[in-house]
Amino acid sequence: MTDAPRPILVFDSGIGGLTVLRELRVLMPERNFVYVADDAGFPYGNWPEDELRARVVALFGRLIDEFRPEISVIACNTAFTLVGSDLRATYPDHVFVGTVPAIKPAAERTRSGLISVLATPGTVKRAYTRDLIQSFASQCHVRLVGSEKLARMAESYIRGDAVADADVLAEIEQCFHHQDGRKTDIVVLACTHYPFMANVFRRLAPWPVDWIDPAEAIARQARRLVAPADHLQPEHHADRAILTSGKPDFSTRRLMQGFGLSVH
Ligand code: DGL
C-alpha cells in the first residue's frame, strides 16, 4: 500500500472545466488531478435531456472504476444541473462536487435587482435553474440568456483563433437591460467556458457589470470535502487529461499541456 493520495477528477464537456481546475490547484496544492473532457459529446448545450443523462451516468461508471478518484468535481453547469442527482443516486459511495448557476450570490449582491444568467441553452431550460431562481432570487428580475454559440467561441478563443467582437456581442447583449430606470448590474457566468472570455465580455459590455465566476466557490467546496494532507507532495507531471474522443487535435494538446496536463 502507498499513501499517495487518490486523484481529484475534474469533468466537463470540453475545456471549460480548466477554469475550475485553476482554482482547485490553488486551494489543493498537495493533490493530483485527472481532467476529463467529454469532447466526443461537446457541446452539451443542445443534447436531449434523457440522452445526456444516460451518457454522463454511464461514463462516470467507467471513470470511477478506472481512476478511483477521491472526489469528482463536475465543472459543467449543463451536466450537473441535469445529472447531479442521478450521479449521486447511482454512485452513492462517491462524492460529487457540482457546478450550478451562481444565482444565490448574484441575488445577495445585486443593487438594481436586475440579474442576467448567461448559460448554454440546456442550463437555461433546466428545472434546477428555475428552482434556484424561485428559492433564492424571487425578489429579483432574473433574465436567462441561453447561447447556442458561446461555448464553441470560447474554445476557439482560448486556442488562439480569431473571434469577431460583433459575434460575441450578439451573444451577450441580451444580458443587458433597463427597467424602471434601473439596469442589469450582475451577469452570472453559468457555463465554465465563459470565464475564459471574461475580458472580452468586459470590453464589449454596454455598461460595467459584475461578472460572477463560480470557480473559486467550487474549489472551496471541494477543499472542505477533501482533508488537507500537508505531509503529501503531489507527484510532479502526474496530472493527466483524458479526452473521450481519443484524438485531440494539436491545439487541444498544446492547451492541456499548457495547463500542466499530459494528454492521454
Ligand atoms: N462548460 C459547460 C457548462 O458549464 C458547457 C459547455 C457545453 O458543452 O456547451 O455548462
Coordinates of C-alpha atoms and ligand atoms in Angstrom, one line a residue:
M1 CA 0.0 0.0 0.0
T2 CA 1.1 3.5 -0.7
D3 CA -0.1 6.6 1.0
A4 CA -0.1 8.5 -2.3
P5 CA -3.4 10.4 -2.4
R6 CA -6.1 9.4 -4.9
P7 CA -6.5 12.0 -7.6
I8 CA -9.3 14.6 -7.8
L9 CA -11.3 14.1 -11.0
V10 CA -12.5 17.2 -12.8
F11 CA -15.1 16.8 -15.5
D12 CA -16.5 19.0 -18.3
S13 CA -17.8 18.5 -21.8
G14 CA -14.7 20.4 -23.1
I15 CA -12.1 22.8 -21.9
G16 CA -14.4 24.9 -19.6
G17 CA -13.5 22.9 -16.5
L18 CA -10.0 24.2 -16.8
T19 CA -11.3 27.5 -15.3
V20 CA -12.2 25.4 -12.2
L21 CA -9.0 23.3 -12.2
R22 CA -7.0 26.5 -12.0
E23 CA -8.7 27.4 -8.7
L24 CA -8.7 23.8 -7.4
R25 CA -4.9 23.8 -7.8
V26 CA -4.6 27.0 -5.7
L27 CA -6.5 25.5 -2.8
M28 CA -5.4 21.9 -3.1
P29 CA -1.7 22.2 -3.9
E30 CA -0.9 18.8 -2.5
R31 CA -3.3 16.9 -4.8
N32 CA -3.0 15.4 -8.3
F33 CA -5.8 15.9 -10.8
V34 CA -7.3 13.9 -13.7
Y35 CA -9.1 16.2 -16.1
V36 CA -11.7 14.6 -18.2
A37 CA -13.2 16.3 -21.2
D38 CA -16.1 14.6 -22.9
D39 CA -15.1 16.2 -26.2
A40 CA -16.8 13.4 -28.2
G41 CA -20.1 14.8 -26.8
F42 CA -19.3 18.5 -26.9
P43 CA -21.2 20.8 -26.9
Y44 CA -23.7 19.6 -24.3
G45 CA -26.0 22.6 -24.7
N46 CA -28.5 21.1 -27.1
W47 CA -28.5 17.4 -26.1
P48 CA -31.9 15.9 -25.3
E49 CA -32.0 15.5 -21.6
D50 CA -32.6 11.8 -21.4
E51 CA -29.7 11.0 -23.7
L52 CA -27.3 13.3 -21.9
R53 CA -28.3 11.9 -18.5
A54 CA -27.7 8.3 -19.7
R55 CA -24.3 9.2 -21.3
V56 CA -22.9 11.0 -18.3
V57 CA -24.1 8.4 -15.8
A58 CA -22.6 5.6 -17.8
L59 CA -19.3 7.5 -18.4
F60 CA -18.9 8.0 -14.7
G61 CA -19.2 4.3 -14.0
R62 CA -16.1 3.8 -16.1
L63 CA -14.2 6.9 -14.8
I64 CA -14.7 5.9 -11.2
D65 CA -13.5 2.4 -11.9
E66 CA -10.5 3.4 -13.8
F67 CA -9.2 6.4 -11.8
R68 CA -10.5 5.7 -8.3
P69 CA -10.8 9.4 -7.6
E70 CA -11.1 10.7 -4.1
I71 CA -13.9 13.0 -5.3
S72 CA -15.2 14.2 -8.6
V73 CA -15.8 17.8 -9.5
I74 CA -18.5 18.2 -12.2
A75 CA -17.2 21.5 -13.6
C76 CA -20.1 21.8 -16.0
N77 CA -23.4 23.5 -15.3
T78 CA -25.1 21.9 -18.3
A79 CA -24.3 18.4 -17.0
F80 CA -24.6 18.9 -13.3
T81 CA -28.0 20.7 -13.3
L82 CA -29.3 17.7 -15.2
V83 CA -27.4 14.7 -13.9
G84 CA -26.2 15.7 -10.4
S85 CA -28.9 13.9 -8.5
D86 CA -28.6 10.8 -10.8
L87 CA -24.9 10.6 -10.3
R88 CA -25.3 10.7 -6.5
A89 CA -28.0 8.1 -6.6
T90 CA -26.1 5.8 -8.9
Y91 CA -22.8 6.1 -7.1
P92 CA -23.8 6.7 -3.5
D93 CA -20.2 5.9 -2.2
H94 CA -18.6 8.6 -4.4
V95 CA -18.5 12.3 -3.5
F96 CA -19.5 14.7 -6.3
V97 CA -19.0 18.4 -6.1
G98 CA -21.3 20.2 -8.5
T99 CA -21.5 23.4 -10.5
V100 CA -24.7 25.3 -10.7
P101 CA -25.6 28.8 -11.8
A102 CA -24.5 31.3 -9.1
I103 CA -27.9 32.8 -8.7
K104 CA -27.9 32.9 -4.9
P105 CA -24.7 35.0 -4.7
A106 CA -26.0 37.2 -7.5
A107 CA -29.3 37.8 -5.7
E108 CA -27.3 38.7 -2.5
R109 CA -25.1 41.1 -4.3
T110 CA -27.3 43.0 -6.8
R111 CA -28.3 46.5 -6.1
S112 CA -30.5 47.1 -9.0
G113 CA -32.4 43.8 -8.6
L114 CA -31.7 43.0 -12.3
I115 CA -29.6 39.9 -12.9
S116 CA -28.8 38.0 -16.0
V117 CA -27.7 34.4 -16.2
L118 CA -25.5 33.7 -19.3
A119 CA -25.5 29.9 -20.0
T120 CA -26.0 27.2 -22.5
P121 CA -29.5 26.5 -23.9
G122 CA -29.6 23.3 -21.8
T123 CA -28.8 25.1 -18.5
V124 CA -31.4 27.8 -19.2
K125 CA -34.2 25.3 -19.6
R126 CA -33.4 23.1 -16.6
A127 CA -35.9 22.7 -13.8
Y128 CA -32.9 23.0 -11.5
T129 CA -32.2 26.5 -12.7
R130 CA -35.8 27.6 -12.3
D131 CA -35.8 26.2 -8.8
L132 CA -32.7 28.2 -7.9
I133 CA -34.4 31.4 -9.0
Q134 CA -37.5 30.6 -7.1
S135 CA -35.6 29.7 -3.9
F136 CA -33.1 32.5 -3.9
A137 CA -33.9 35.2 -6.3
S138 CA -37.7 35.6 -6.2
Q139 CA -37.3 39.3 -5.3
C140 CA -35.1 39.9 -8.4
H141 CA -35.8 40.1 -12.0
V142 CA -33.7 37.3 -13.5
R143 CA -33.1 37.1 -17.2
L144 CA -32.0 33.8 -18.6
V145 CA -29.8 34.1 -21.7
G146 CA -29.1 30.8 -23.4
S147 CA -26.3 31.0 -26.0
E148 CA -26.0 28.4 -28.8
K149 CA -22.6 29.6 -29.8
L150 CA -20.5 30.9 -26.9
A151 CA -19.1 27.6 -25.6
R152 CA -17.6 26.9 -29.1
M153 CA -16.4 30.5 -29.4
A154 CA -14.7 30.2 -26.0
E155 CA -13.0 27.0 -27.3
S156 CA -11.8 28.9 -30.4
Y157 CA -10.7 31.9 -28.5
I158 CA -8.6 30.1 -25.9
R159 CA -6.9 28.2 -28.7
G160 CA -5.9 31.5 -30.2
D161 CA -8.3 31.5 -33.2
A162 CA -9.9 34.9 -34.2
V163 CA -13.3 35.5 -32.8
A164 CA -15.1 38.6 -34.1
D165 CA -16.3 41.1 -31.5
A166 CA -19.6 41.5 -33.3
D167 CA -20.3 37.8 -32.9
V168 CA -19.5 37.8 -29.2
L169 CA -21.6 40.9 -28.6
A170 CA -24.5 39.3 -30.4
E171 CA -24.4 36.5 -27.8
I172 CA -24.1 38.7 -24.7
E173 CA -26.1 41.8 -25.5
Q174 CA -29.4 40.3 -24.3
C175 CA -27.9 40.2 -20.8
F176 CA -28.1 44.0 -20.6
H177 CA -31.5 45.5 -20.0
H178 CA -33.2 48.5 -18.4
Q179 CA -36.3 48.6 -16.3
D180 CA -37.9 51.5 -14.5
G181 CA -34.7 53.5 -14.6
R182 CA -32.6 50.5 -13.3
K183 CA -30.0 48.5 -15.2
T184 CA -28.7 45.0 -15.0
D185 CA -25.7 45.1 -12.6
I186 CA -24.7 41.4 -12.4
V187 CA -24.2 38.7 -15.1
V188 CA -23.7 35.2 -13.8
L189 CA -21.3 33.2 -16.0
A190 CA -23.2 30.0 -15.8
C191 CA -21.0 28.0 -18.2
T192 CA -17.5 27.2 -17.2
H193 CA -16.2 28.0 -20.6
Y194 CA -17.2 31.6 -20.3
P195 CA -14.7 32.9 -17.8
F196 CA -12.0 32.4 -20.5
M197 CA -13.7 35.2 -22.4
A198 CA -14.5 37.5 -19.4
N199 CA -12.0 40.2 -20.6
V200 CA -13.7 40.3 -24.0
F201 CA -17.1 40.5 -22.3
R202 CA -15.9 43.4 -20.2
R203 CA -14.6 45.2 -23.1
L204 CA -17.8 44.8 -25.2
A205 CA -20.3 45.3 -22.4
P206 CA -22.6 48.3 -23.0
W207 CA -22.0 49.3 -19.3
P208 CA -20.0 47.8 -16.4
V209 CA -21.5 44.9 -14.5
D210 CA -20.1 42.3 -12.1
W211 CA -19.4 39.0 -13.9
I212 CA -19.7 36.2 -11.4
D213 CA -17.4 33.3 -12.0
P214 CA -18.2 30.4 -9.6
A215 CA -14.8 28.7 -9.9
E216 CA -13.4 29.8 -6.6
A217 CA -16.5 28.8 -4.7
I218 CA -16.5 25.4 -6.3
A219 CA -12.8 24.9 -5.3
R220 CA -13.6 26.0 -1.7
Q221 CA -16.4 23.4 -1.5
A222 CA -14.0 20.7 -2.9
R223 CA -11.4 21.7 -0.3
R224 CA -13.9 21.4 2.5
L225 CA -14.6 17.8 1.4
V226 CA -11.0 16.6 1.0
A227 CA -8.9 16.6 4.1
P228 CA -5.7 18.7 3.7
A229 CA -2.7 16.4 3.8
D230 CA 0.2 18.7 4.4
H231 CA 2.7 15.8 4.5
L232 CA 1.8 14.8 1.0
Q233 CA 3.5 16.1 -2.1
P234 CA 1.8 16.0 -5.5
E235 CA 3.7 13.9 -8.0
H236 CA 5.0 16.4 -10.5
H237 CA 3.9 15.8 -14.0
A238 CA 1.3 13.3 -12.9
D239 CA -1.8 15.4 -13.8
R240 CA -3.5 14.0 -16.8
A241 CA -6.1 15.0 -19.3
I242 CA -8.4 12.3 -20.8
L243 CA -10.4 13.2 -23.9
T244 CA -13.3 10.9 -24.7
S245 CA -12.7 11.4 -28.5
G246 CA -9.3 9.8 -28.1
K247 CA -8.0 12.1 -30.7
P248 CA -7.4 15.6 -29.5
D249 CA -6.0 17.9 -32.2
F250 CA -2.7 19.7 -31.9
S251 CA -4.1 22.9 -30.3
T252 CA -6.0 21.0 -27.7
R253 CA -2.9 19.0 -26.7
R254 CA -1.0 22.2 -26.5
L255 CA -3.6 23.8 -24.4
M256 CA -3.8 20.9 -22.0
Q257 CA -0.1 20.8 -21.7
G258 CA -0.1 24.5 -21.0
F259 CA -2.2 23.6 -18.0
G260 CA 0.4 21.1 -16.9
L261 CA -1.7 18.1 -18.0
S262 CA -0.3 15.2 -20.0
V263 CA -2.7 14.1 -22.7
H264 CA -4.0 10.6 -22.9
Ligands
DGL1 N1 -18.8 24.1 -19.8 C1 -20.2 23.7 -19.8 C2 -21.0 24.3 -18.8 O1 -20.5 24.8 -17.7 C3 -20.9 23.6 -21.1 C4 -20.3 23.7 -22.4 C5 -21.1 22.9 -23.5 O2 -20.9 21.7 -23.6 O3 -21.9 23.6 -24.2 O4 -22.2 24.4 -18.9

